[in-house]
Coordinates of C-alpha atoms in Angstrom, one line a residue:
M1 CA 16.6 -63.6 -43.7
K2 CA 17.2 -60.6 -41.7
S3 CA 20.7 -60.1 -39.5
P4 CA 21.2 -60.1 -36.0
L5 CA 22.0 -56.0 -36.6
E6 CA 18.8 -55.4 -38.8
L7 CA 16.9 -57.2 -35.8
G8 CA 18.5 -55.5 -33.3
L9 CA 18.0 -52.1 -34.7
E10 CA 14.3 -52.9 -35.5
R11 CA 13.7 -53.8 -31.5
E12 CA 15.6 -50.2 -30.5
L13 CA 13.3 -48.4 -32.8
Y14 CA 10.0 -50.1 -31.5
S15 CA 11.1 -49.4 -27.9
M16 CA 10.8 -45.2 -28.7
L17 CA 7.8 -45.8 -30.0
D18 CA 4.0 -46.7 -29.4
G19 CA 0.6 -46.4 -30.8
K20 CA 0.0 -46.1 -34.5
A21 CA 3.7 -44.9 -35.0
L22 CA 4.6 -48.7 -33.9
E23 CA 2.2 -50.4 -35.9
V24 CA 3.5 -48.3 -38.9
A25 CA 7.1 -49.2 -37.7
Q26 CA 6.5 -53.0 -37.5
L27 CA 4.4 -52.2 -41.1
L28 CA 7.6 -51.3 -42.7
A29 CA 9.8 -54.0 -41.0
E30 CA 7.7 -56.9 -42.3
D31 CA 7.3 -55.6 -46.0
E32 CA 8.5 -57.9 -48.4
E33 CA 8.6 -55.3 -51.4
I34 CA 10.6 -52.7 -48.9
N35 CA 13.1 -55.4 -47.6
A36 CA 13.5 -56.4 -51.2
L37 CA 14.4 -52.9 -52.5
Q38 CA 16.8 -52.5 -49.6
E39 CA 19.0 -55.8 -50.4
V40 CA 19.0 -54.4 -54.0
A41 CA 19.9 -50.9 -53.3
N42 CA 22.7 -52.5 -51.2
T43 CA 23.6 -54.7 -54.2
V44 CA 24.1 -51.6 -56.6
S45 CA 25.7 -49.3 -53.8
I46 CA 28.7 -51.7 -52.6
R47 CA 28.6 -54.6 -55.1
R48 CA 28.1 -52.0 -58.7
L49 CA 29.4 -49.1 -57.5
G50 CA 31.8 -49.5 -54.1
F51 CA 29.9 -47.0 -52.2
N52 CA 29.0 -47.6 -48.1
D53 CA 26.0 -49.1 -46.9
H54 CA 22.8 -47.8 -48.7
G55 CA 20.6 -50.8 -47.4
P56 CA 18.7 -52.5 -44.7
V57 CA 21.0 -51.7 -41.8
H58 CA 21.7 -48.3 -42.9
M59 CA 17.7 -47.7 -43.5
R60 CA 16.9 -48.6 -40.0
K61 CA 20.1 -47.0 -38.1
V62 CA 18.8 -43.8 -39.9
A63 CA 15.4 -44.4 -38.8
V64 CA 16.8 -45.1 -35.0
N65 CA 18.5 -41.9 -35.2
A66 CA 15.7 -39.7 -36.5
M67 CA 13.4 -41.0 -33.8
K68 CA 15.8 -40.4 -30.9
M69 CA 16.5 -36.4 -32.4
F70 CA 12.6 -36.4 -32.6
N71 CA 12.1 -37.3 -29.3
I72 CA 14.9 -34.9 -27.8
L73 CA 13.3 -32.1 -29.7
T74 CA 9.6 -32.7 -29.0
E75 CA 10.6 -33.2 -25.5
Q76 CA 12.0 -29.8 -25.1
G77 CA 9.2 -28.1 -26.9
I78 CA 10.5 -28.2 -30.1
V79 CA 7.2 -27.9 -32.3
P80 CA 7.3 -29.7 -36.0
N81 CA 5.7 -28.5 -38.4
I82 CA 2.8 -30.6 -39.0
V83 CA 1.1 -29.6 -35.6
K84 CA 2.7 -26.2 -35.8
E85 CA 0.8 -25.6 -39.1
G86 CA -2.5 -27.1 -37.6
S87 CA -2.3 -30.1 -40.2
G88 CA -2.3 -32.7 -37.9
A89 CA -0.8 -34.3 -34.2
E90 CA 2.5 -35.0 -32.9
E91 CA 1.9 -38.8 -34.0
D92 CA 1.6 -37.7 -37.6
S93 CA 5.1 -35.6 -37.6
R94 CA 6.6 -38.9 -36.3
I95 CA 5.1 -41.3 -38.6
A96 CA 6.2 -38.9 -41.1
V97 CA 10.0 -38.9 -39.7
L98 CA 9.6 -42.8 -39.8
L99 CA 8.5 -43.8 -43.1
A100 CA 11.0 -40.9 -44.7
S101 CA 13.9 -42.4 -43.0
W102 CA 13.0 -45.9 -43.6
L103 CA 12.8 -45.3 -47.3
H104 CA 15.0 -42.4 -48.3
D105 CA 17.4 -44.5 -50.3
V106 CA 15.2 -47.3 -51.6
G107 CA 16.0 -45.2 -55.2
M108 CA 19.7 -46.8 -55.1
A109 CA 18.1 -49.7 -56.2
I110 CA 18.3 -47.9 -59.7
G111 CA 21.3 -46.2 -59.1
R112 CA 23.1 -43.4 -56.9
H113 CA 22.2 -40.4 -59.8
D114 CA 19.2 -38.4 -58.7
H115 CA 18.7 -41.5 -56.3
E116 CA 16.5 -39.3 -54.2
K117 CA 14.2 -38.6 -56.9
S118 CA 14.1 -42.4 -57.7
S119 CA 13.2 -43.3 -54.0
V120 CA 10.1 -40.8 -54.2
T121 CA 9.2 -42.5 -56.9
L122 CA 9.3 -46.5 -55.9
A123 CA 8.1 -44.9 -52.0
A124 CA 5.0 -43.3 -53.3
P125 CA 2.8 -46.3 -53.7
I126 CA 4.6 -48.3 -50.7
I127 CA 3.8 -44.8 -48.5
D128 CA -0.2 -45.5 -49.6
R129 CA -0.2 -49.0 -49.1
I130 CA 1.3 -48.2 -45.5
L131 CA -1.2 -45.4 -44.8
L132 CA -4.2 -47.3 -46.1
T133 CA -4.1 -50.1 -43.6
A134 CA -3.0 -47.8 -40.6
F135 CA -5.4 -44.8 -41.2
P136 CA -8.0 -46.4 -43.9
N137 CA -10.6 -43.7 -43.2
E138 CA -8.7 -40.5 -43.2
L139 CA -7.8 -39.6 -46.3
M140 CA -6.8 -36.3 -45.1
R141 CA -4.5 -37.6 -42.3
R142 CA -2.9 -39.9 -45.1
T143 CA -2.5 -36.9 -47.4
V144 CA -0.8 -35.0 -45.0
I145 CA 1.8 -37.3 -43.3
K146 CA 2.8 -38.5 -47.0
A147 CA 3.3 -34.7 -48.4
V148 CA 5.8 -34.2 -45.5
T149 CA 7.3 -37.9 -45.9
L150 CA 8.1 -37.3 -49.7
E151 CA 9.5 -34.0 -48.8
G152 CA 11.9 -35.8 -46.5
I153 CA 13.2 -38.3 -48.8
L154 CA 13.4 -35.9 -52.1
G155 CA 15.6 -33.5 -49.5
H156 CA 18.1 -36.1 -48.1
M157 CA 20.9 -35.3 -50.1
T158 CA 20.4 -31.4 -49.9
H159 CA 20.0 -31.0 -53.3
H160 CA 16.2 -29.8 -53.0
P161 CA 15.6 -27.7 -50.0
T162 CA 14.0 -28.7 -46.7
T163 CA 11.6 -26.4 -45.3
T164 CA 9.8 -28.6 -42.2
L165 CA 11.2 -29.7 -39.2
E166 CA 10.2 -33.1 -40.0
A167 CA 12.1 -33.5 -43.1
G168 CA 15.3 -31.8 -41.7
I169 CA 15.5 -34.3 -39.3
I170 CA 15.9 -36.9 -42.2
L171 CA 18.8 -34.9 -43.5
I172 CA 20.5 -35.4 -40.1
A173 CA 20.0 -38.7 -39.0
D174 CA 21.5 -40.0 -42.4
G175 CA 24.4 -37.8 -42.1
C176 CA 24.7 -39.3 -38.9
D177 CA 25.0 -42.8 -39.9
M178 CA 29.2 -42.8 -40.3
E179 CA 30.3 -45.0 -38.2
K180 CA 33.2 -47.4 -39.2
G181 CA 30.5 -50.3 -39.5
R182 CA 29.0 -48.7 -42.4
S183 CA 32.4 -49.0 -44.4
R184 CA 33.1 -52.5 -43.5
I185 CA 31.9 -54.1 -46.4
P186 CA 33.0 -51.5 -49.1
L187 CA 36.6 -52.2 -47.7
L188 CA 36.4 -55.7 -47.6
V189 CA 35.0 -56.2 -51.4
S190 CA 37.5 -53.2 -52.8
Q191 CA 40.2 -54.1 -55.3
G192 CA 42.2 -50.9 -54.9
S193 CA 41.6 -47.4 -54.8
Q194 CA 38.8 -45.7 -56.8
V195 CA 36.5 -42.7 -57.0
G196 CA 35.0 -42.5 -53.8
D197 CA 37.2 -44.4 -51.4
I198 CA 37.5 -41.1 -49.2
H199 CA 34.4 -41.5 -48.3
K200 CA 35.1 -45.3 -47.0
Y201 CA 38.3 -44.5 -45.4
S202 CA 36.9 -41.5 -43.8
S203 CA 33.9 -43.4 -42.1
S204 CA 36.1 -46.1 -41.3
A205 CA 37.9 -43.5 -38.8
I206 CA 34.6 -43.2 -37.2
E207 CA 34.6 -44.8 -33.7
S208 CA 30.7 -43.4 -32.7
V209 CA 28.7 -41.1 -33.3
S210 CA 26.0 -40.0 -30.1
I211 CA 22.6 -38.2 -30.3
E212 CA 21.6 -36.9 -26.8
K213 CA 20.1 -33.8 -25.0
G214 CA 22.4 -30.7 -25.3
S215 CA 23.3 -28.6 -22.5
E216 CA 23.2 -25.3 -24.4
K217 CA 20.9 -26.2 -27.7
P218 CA 17.8 -29.3 -27.3
L219 CA 20.5 -31.3 -29.2
K220 CA 23.7 -32.5 -28.9
I221 CA 25.4 -34.8 -31.6
T222 CA 29.1 -35.6 -30.9
V223 CA 31.7 -38.0 -33.3
R224 CA 34.4 -39.6 -31.9
M225 CA 36.8 -40.9 -34.2
T226 CA 40.4 -42.9 -34.1
A227 CA 42.2 -40.7 -36.9
S228 CA 42.0 -37.3 -38.3
V229 CA 40.5 -38.5 -41.6
G230 CA 37.4 -38.3 -40.1
F231 CA 37.4 -34.9 -40.2
F232 CA 36.2 -35.3 -43.7
Q233 CA 32.6 -36.9 -42.6
V234 CA 31.7 -34.3 -40.5
E235 CA 33.0 -31.1 -42.2
E236 CA 31.9 -32.4 -46.5
I237 CA 29.0 -34.9 -45.2
L238 CA 27.2 -34.1 -41.8
M239 CA 28.2 -29.8 -41.7
G240 CA 26.9 -30.0 -45.4
K241 CA 23.6 -31.8 -44.3
I242 CA 23.1 -30.0 -41.1
S243 CA 23.7 -26.2 -42.7
T244 CA 20.2 -27.0 -44.8
S245 CA 18.3 -28.3 -42.2
P246 CA 15.6 -26.4 -40.1
V247 CA 16.9 -28.1 -37.5
K248 CA 20.4 -26.5 -37.4
P249 CA 19.4 -23.9 -34.7
Y250 CA 18.7 -26.5 -32.2
I251 CA 21.9 -28.7 -32.3
E252 CA 25.5 -28.3 -30.8
L253 CA 27.9 -30.6 -32.6
Y254 CA 31.5 -31.3 -31.8
A255 CA 34.1 -34.3 -32.7
Y256 CA 37.2 -35.2 -31.6
V257 CA 40.2 -37.7 -32.7
V258 CA 40.5 -40.1 -29.5
G259 CA 43.4 -38.6 -27.4
R260 CA 43.1 -35.3 -28.9
D261 CA 41.0 -32.3 -28.0
V262 CA 37.3 -32.0 -28.9
K263 CA 36.6 -29.5 -31.9
R264 CA 33.0 -27.7 -31.8
Y265 CA 31.3 -26.6 -35.0
L266 CA 27.9 -25.4 -33.8

């Protein structure tokens, strides 16, 4: 059974979509295999490895982040690659971003090492199934969307270069899911310090991450935290993803500890 948080994130995502993109989102949310993989991914991440949430809430949160970014960028005239290259419509780009964000971490069900590659392996037949339902008579459309989706999944850890705006959005949307709720369960189940705890404790200091229209550049990201340990998340995780993303030229990035001066990174 889905948690209230999962259902709330799904409603928020649906409110940003229409047409075929909304249909695809609903197919993803109700797919039993995807939901099972996301649950197993979280068990491996939290129970076995002691890492942060990599399950259904995280993947839904990344999808919401990605759609916010996609909408802000396209509303201000930033053209995604599928459109720019004449391979499809903006709706196709949106669906590729949606699929990649929703499926990017399913490989955690196998393990952490090279999980982006495992995610590609597990997601590919699921993508085929979802797209065949949405576009039964449009082979080329399905092929283009799948290719860009897989780039987004494979590139989300920065180990593989991303060359499209669509894939670049996944990098940053993933990095922006660092609020304290993501580290709550690992902190509760942890039995003492171990490798990787800096990710949990730094994440627990992040009060909020806002994604909105910028004043100088199209996209503004602001990280609000309660302790300076949260700067680890910004500088070691989020900045690393932004630096390798094709979306970097369009971003203003700010971070601050409550009651202290705001630091601008980009």
